[in-house]
Amino acid sequence: EVQLQASGGGLVQTGGSLRLSCAASGFAVDDYAIGWFRQAPGKEREGISCIGNGDGVTYYAESMRGRFTISKDNAKNTVYLQMNNLKPEDTAVYSCAADSAQGSGRHFCKYGMDHWGKGTQVTVSS
C-alpha cells in the first residue's frame, strides 16, 4: 500500500525557513513521480514542485522558484521541501504526493497525482 506522511510544518516569521519531510512507504520514491502541493483556506490546490517520472525533470511554480527546493533521499525513501525566505502568502497546508504513471513534473503539478499524504500546516507570521 502506497503511503505518504508529511511533517515539519510549523509557525515561522517572515523571511524564515522550514524543511518539510515526506516519508514514503509501499513504493520507492526513485520509481515514482513525486511532488509537493499546498492549499490555503479558500484557495485552490497549487502545485509547488514536482519531479517527473521518466524525464526526471524538476518543475517549480514560478512564485516559488528560487526560494523552494525539492530533493529526494532514496536511501531513506524520503522527499524534502526546503523553503527559504518564507512570506505570509506561503501560509497553507502542505502535502506530498506520488504517482506511478509516466509524465513530466509540470504535468503532475498541474493535474495532481494518484496518491496523497496527510498534509502539514505551515503558518508564516508577518
PDB file of C-alpha atoms in Angstrom:
ATOM      1  CA  GLU A   1       0.000   0.000   0.000  1.00  0.00           C
ATOM      2  CA  VAL A   2       1.366   3.385  -1.011  1.00  0.00           C
ATOM      3  CA  GLN A   3       1.577   5.708   1.969  1.00  0.00           C
ATOM      4  CA  LEU A   4       2.953   9.215   2.364  1.00  0.00           C
ATOM      5  CA  GLN A   5       3.344  11.221   5.547  1.00  0.00           C
ATOM      6  CA  ALA A   6       4.364  14.868   5.527  1.00  0.00           C
ATOM      7  CA  SER A   7       5.935  16.514   8.568  1.00  0.00           C
ATOM      8  CA  GLY A   8       7.984  19.537   9.529  1.00  0.00           C
ATOM      9  CA  GLY A   9       5.394  22.279   9.339  1.00  0.00           C
ATOM     10  CA  GLY A  10       5.010  24.949  11.957  1.00  0.00           C
ATOM     11  CA  LEU A  11       4.931  28.652  12.708  1.00  0.00           C
ATOM     12  CA  VAL A  12       7.732  30.800  11.311  1.00  0.00           C
ATOM     13  CA  GLN A  13       8.297  34.514  10.873  1.00  0.00           C
ATOM     14  CA  THR A  14       8.529  36.258   7.523  1.00  0.00           C
ATOM     15  CA  GLY A  15      11.922  35.590   5.980  1.00  0.00           C
ATOM     16  CA  GLY A  16      12.404  32.375   7.902  1.00  0.00           C
ATOM     17  CA  SER A  17      12.977  28.834   6.668  1.00  0.00           C
ATOM     18  CA  LEU A  18      11.432  25.417   7.126  1.00  0.00           C
ATOM     19  CA  ARG A  19      12.228  21.989   5.774  1.00  0.00           C
ATOM     20  CA  LEU A  20       9.334  19.655   5.172  1.00  0.00           C
ATOM     21  CA  SER A  21       9.799  15.892   5.007  1.00  0.00           C
ATOM     22  CA  CYS A  22       7.654  13.301   3.283  1.00  0.00           C
ATOM     23  CA  ALA A  23       8.239   9.738   4.412  1.00  0.00           C
ATOM     24  CA  ALA A  24       7.155   7.236   1.774  1.00  0.00           C
ATOM     25  CA  SER A  25       6.314   3.552   2.154  1.00  0.00           C
ATOM     26  CA  GLY A  26       4.947   0.880  -0.155  1.00  0.00           C
ATOM     27  CA  PHE A  27       6.977   2.145  -3.091  1.00  0.00           C
ATOM     28  CA  ALA A  28      10.381   3.574  -3.956  1.00  0.00           C
ATOM     29  CA  VAL A  29      10.493   7.353  -4.383  1.00  0.00           C
ATOM     30  CA  ASP A  30      13.029   6.898  -7.146  1.00  0.00           C
ATOM     31  CA  ASP A  31      10.491   4.924  -9.203  1.00  0.00           C
ATOM     32  CA  TYR A  32       7.557   7.324  -8.939  1.00  0.00           C
ATOM     33  CA  ALA A  33       6.804  10.891  -9.865  1.00  0.00           C
ATOM     34  CA  ILE A  34       6.788  12.830  -6.610  1.00  0.00           C
ATOM     35  CA  GLY A  35       5.724  16.316  -5.681  1.00  0.00           C
ATOM     36  CA  TRP A  36       4.687  18.893  -3.140  1.00  0.00           C
ATOM     37  CA  PHE A  37       1.396  20.773  -3.194  1.00  0.00           C
ATOM     38  CA  ARG A  38      -0.263  23.308  -0.953  1.00  0.00           C
ATOM     39  CA  GLN A  39      -3.729  24.627  -0.289  1.00  0.00           C
ATOM     40  CA  ALA A  40      -4.577  27.818   1.532  1.00  0.00           C
ATOM     41  CA  PRO A  41      -8.047  28.482   3.001  1.00  0.00           C
ATOM     42  CA  GLY A  42     -10.479  29.479   0.286  1.00  0.00           C
ATOM     43  CA  LYS A  43      -7.989  28.809  -2.492  1.00  0.00           C
ATOM     44  CA  GLU A  44      -7.429  26.004  -4.968  1.00  0.00           C
ATOM     45  CA  ARG A  45      -4.702  23.442  -4.508  1.00  0.00           C
ATOM     46  CA  GLU A  46      -1.419  24.616  -6.005  1.00  0.00           C
ATOM     47  CA  GLY A  47       1.459  22.509  -7.291  1.00  0.00           C
ATOM     48  CA  ILE A  48       4.714  23.737  -5.764  1.00  0.00           C
ATOM     49  CA  SER A  49       7.345  21.445  -7.185  1.00  0.00           C
ATOM     50  CA  CYS A  50       7.159  18.091  -8.924  1.00  0.00           C
ATOM     51  CA  ILE A  51       9.738  15.652 -10.226  1.00  0.00           C
ATOM     52  CA  GLY A  52       8.521  13.807 -13.293  1.00  0.00           C
ATOM     53  CA  ASN A  53       8.717  10.064 -13.777  1.00  0.00           C
ATOM     54  CA  GLY A  54      10.743   9.284 -16.829  1.00  0.00           C
ATOM     55  CA  ASP A  55      12.472  12.521 -17.659  1.00  0.00           C
ATOM     56  CA  GLY A  56      13.358  13.288 -14.076  1.00  0.00           C
ATOM     57  CA  VAL A  57      12.983  16.986 -14.768  1.00  0.00           C
ATOM     58  CA  THR A  58      12.015  19.083 -11.780  1.00  0.00           C
ATOM     59  CA  TYR A  59       9.262  21.652 -12.161  1.00  0.00           C
ATOM     60  CA  TYR A  60       8.776  24.636  -9.865  1.00  0.00           C
ATOM     61  CA  ALA A  61       5.861  27.016  -9.744  1.00  0.00           C
ATOM     62  CA  GLU A  62       7.036  30.464 -10.748  1.00  0.00           C
ATOM     63  CA  SER A  63       6.219  32.128  -7.427  1.00  0.00           C
ATOM     64  CA  MET A  64       8.383  29.639  -5.541  1.00  0.00           C
ATOM     65  CA  ARG A  65      11.292  29.146  -7.923  1.00  0.00           C
ATOM     66  CA  GLY A  66      14.494  30.211  -6.224  1.00  0.00           C
ATOM     67  CA  ARG A  67      13.002  30.042  -2.724  1.00  0.00           C
ATOM     68  CA  PHE A  68      11.890  26.399  -2.523  1.00  0.00           C
ATOM     69  CA  THR A  69      13.950  23.306  -3.331  1.00  0.00           C
ATOM     70  CA  ILE A  70      12.694  19.735  -3.672  1.00  0.00           C
ATOM     71  CA  SER A  71      15.048  16.822  -3.073  1.00  0.00           C
ATOM     72  CA  LYS A  72      14.958  13.066  -2.562  1.00  0.00           C
ATOM     73  CA  ASP A  73      16.909  10.721  -0.315  1.00  0.00           C
ATOM     74  CA  ASN A  74      16.499   7.334  -1.937  1.00  0.00           C
ATOM     75  CA  ALA A  75      18.181   5.517   0.939  1.00  0.00           C
ATOM     76  CA  LYS A  76      15.658   6.942   3.399  1.00  0.00           C
ATOM     77  CA  ASN A  77      12.821   6.814   0.853  1.00  0.00           C
ATOM     78  CA  THR A  78      12.008  10.374   1.817  1.00  0.00           C
ATOM     79  CA  VAL A  79      11.313  13.549  -0.134  1.00  0.00           C
ATOM     80  CA  TYR A  80      12.092  17.002   1.222  1.00  0.00           C
ATOM     81  CA  LEU A  81      10.994  20.541   0.529  1.00  0.00           C
ATOM     82  CA  GLN A  82      13.378  23.225   1.701  1.00  0.00           C
ATOM     83  CA  MET A  83      11.565  26.544   1.980  1.00  0.00           C
ATOM     84  CA  ASN A  84      13.520  29.758   2.381  1.00  0.00           C
ATOM     85  CA  ASN A  85      12.543  33.415   2.601  1.00  0.00           C
ATOM     86  CA  LEU A  86       9.023  32.499   3.605  1.00  0.00           C
ATOM     87  CA  LYS A  87       6.228  35.015   3.165  1.00  0.00           C
ATOM     88  CA  PRO A  88       2.784  35.306   4.785  1.00  0.00           C
ATOM     89  CA  GLU A  89       1.220  34.235   1.479  1.00  0.00           C
ATOM     90  CA  ASP A  90       3.019  30.912   1.822  1.00  0.00           C
ATOM     91  CA  THR A  91       0.697  30.038   4.704  1.00  0.00           C
ATOM     92  CA  ALA A  92      -1.129  26.837   3.739  1.00  0.00           C
ATOM     93  CA  VAL A  93      -1.438  23.120   4.332  1.00  0.00           C
ATOM     94  CA  TYR A  94       1.412  21.408   2.511  1.00  0.00           C
ATOM     95  CA  SER A  95       1.048  17.867   1.188  1.00  0.00           C
ATOM     96  CA  CYS A  96       3.238  15.449  -0.670  1.00  0.00           C
ATOM     97  CA  ALA A  97       2.004  13.173  -3.427  1.00  0.00           C
ATOM     98  CA  ALA A  98       3.196  10.411  -5.721  1.00  0.00           C
ATOM     99  CA  ASP A  99       2.183   8.804  -8.985  1.00  0.00           C
ATOM    100  CA  SER A 100       3.456   5.735 -10.827  1.00  0.00           C
ATOM    101  CA  ALA A 101       2.397   6.999 -14.266  1.00  0.00           C
ATOM    102  CA  GLN A 102       4.825   8.487 -16.740  1.00  0.00           C
ATOM    103  CA  GLY A 103       4.692  12.229 -17.082  1.00  0.00           C
ATOM    104  CA  SER A 104       6.552  15.485 -16.667  1.00  0.00           C
ATOM    105  CA  GLY A 105       6.851  17.398 -13.452  1.00  0.00           C
ATOM    106  CA  ARG A 106       4.865  20.235 -14.987  1.00  0.00           C
ATOM    107  CA  HIS A 107       2.019  17.845 -15.864  1.00  0.00           C
ATOM    108  CA  PHE A 108       1.787  16.395 -12.379  1.00  0.00           C
ATOM    109  CA  CYS A 109       1.959  19.775 -10.663  1.00  0.00           C
ATOM    110  CA  LYS A 110      -0.880  20.984 -12.838  1.00  0.00           C
ATOM    111  CA  TYR A 111      -3.168  17.933 -12.688  1.00  0.00           C
ATOM    112  CA  GLY A 112      -2.217  16.288  -9.408  1.00  0.00           C
ATOM    113  CA  MET A 113      -1.175  12.767  -8.532  1.00  0.00           C
ATOM    114  CA  ASP A 114      -2.826   9.487  -7.588  1.00  0.00           C
ATOM    115  CA  HIS A 115      -1.518   9.059  -4.055  1.00  0.00           C
ATOM    116  CA  TRP A 116      -1.681  11.727  -1.362  1.00  0.00           C
ATOM    117  CA  GLY A 117      -0.395  12.025   2.151  1.00  0.00           C
ATOM    118  CA  LYS A 118      -1.912  13.922   5.042  1.00  0.00           C
ATOM    119  CA  GLY A 119      -0.705  17.489   4.977  1.00  0.00           C
ATOM    120  CA  THR A 120       1.252  19.584   7.425  1.00  0.00           C
ATOM    121  CA  GLN A 121       0.347  23.164   8.326  1.00  0.00           C
ATOM    122  CA  VAL A 122       2.792  25.973   7.568  1.00  0.00           C
ATOM    123  CA  THR A 123       1.992  29.380   9.018  1.00  0.00           C
ATOM    124  CA  VAL A 124       4.122  32.431   8.243  1.00  0.00           C
ATOM    125  CA  SER A 125       3.594  35.422  10.507  1.00  0.00           C
ATOM    126  CA  SER A 126       4.165  38.983   9.335  1.00  0.00           C
TER     127      SER A 126
END
